[in-house]
C-alpha positions as a printed Julia matrix, in Angstrom:
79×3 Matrix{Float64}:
  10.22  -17.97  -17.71
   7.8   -16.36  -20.08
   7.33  -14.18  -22.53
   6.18  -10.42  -22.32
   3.61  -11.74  -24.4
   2.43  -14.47  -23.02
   2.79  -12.71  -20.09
   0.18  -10.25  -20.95
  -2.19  -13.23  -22.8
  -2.42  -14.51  -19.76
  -2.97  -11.76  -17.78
  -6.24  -10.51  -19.52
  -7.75  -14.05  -18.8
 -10.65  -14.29  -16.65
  -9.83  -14.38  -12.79
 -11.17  -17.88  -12.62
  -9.41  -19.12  -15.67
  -6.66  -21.19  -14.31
  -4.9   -20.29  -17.06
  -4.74  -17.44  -15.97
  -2.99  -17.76  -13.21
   0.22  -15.37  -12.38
   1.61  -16.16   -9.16
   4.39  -18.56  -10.49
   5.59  -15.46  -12.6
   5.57  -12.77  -10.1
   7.82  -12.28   -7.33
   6.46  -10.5    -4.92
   9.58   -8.82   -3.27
  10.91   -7.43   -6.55
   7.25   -5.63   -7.83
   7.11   -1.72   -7.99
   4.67    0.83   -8.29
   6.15    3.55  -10.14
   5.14    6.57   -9.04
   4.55    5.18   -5.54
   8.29    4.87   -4.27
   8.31    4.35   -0.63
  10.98    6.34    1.66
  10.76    5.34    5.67
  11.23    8.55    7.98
  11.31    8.75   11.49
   8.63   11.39   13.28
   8.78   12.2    16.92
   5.23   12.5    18.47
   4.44   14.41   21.97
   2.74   11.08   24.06
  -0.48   12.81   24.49
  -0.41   13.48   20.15
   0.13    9.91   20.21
  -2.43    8.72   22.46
  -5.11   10.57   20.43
  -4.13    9.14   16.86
  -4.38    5.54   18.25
  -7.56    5.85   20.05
  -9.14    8.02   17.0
  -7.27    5.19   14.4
  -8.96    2.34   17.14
 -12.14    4.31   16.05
 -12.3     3.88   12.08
 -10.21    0.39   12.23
  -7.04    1.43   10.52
  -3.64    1.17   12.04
  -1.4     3.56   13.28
   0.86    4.35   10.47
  -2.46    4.15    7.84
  -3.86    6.77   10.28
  -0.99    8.88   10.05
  -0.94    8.84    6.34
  -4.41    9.29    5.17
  -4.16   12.77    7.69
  -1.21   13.86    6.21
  -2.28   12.69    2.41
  -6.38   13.96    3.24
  -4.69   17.41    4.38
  -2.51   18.3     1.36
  -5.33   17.05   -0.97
  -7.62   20.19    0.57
  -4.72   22.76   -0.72
């Protein structure tokens, strides 16, 4: 355990400082982006609908579910 301010010292090192290091003071599984909450929901797609996103989300190398979400998030950014 560290400090908050050692914490941030350390943090504003250079990225090749091994000093600088962070890893053994961040677990992974408890970080948060506030702001950025995630909620799962369920969405039922017509097969043909479906068909289309992978084959257009096979196109620009993303997967499904990134797909999906930069339509929906692209769409409400134009309103």
């Amino acid at each position: 355990m560290i400090t908050a301010e050692e914490f941030d010292r350390r943090s504003d090192l250079a990225v090749d400082d091994p000093a600088g290091d962070m890893e053994p003071y961040i677990d992974p599984a408890k970080t948060r982006r506030p702001g950025r909450e995630v909620q799962r929901v369920n969405v039922d797609f017509p097969v043909d609908l479906l068909r289309a996103i992978d084959r257009e989300a096979r196109r620009i190398g993303v997967t499904r579910q990134a797909f999906i979400k930069l339509r929906l998030s692209d769409t409400l950014i134009q309103r």
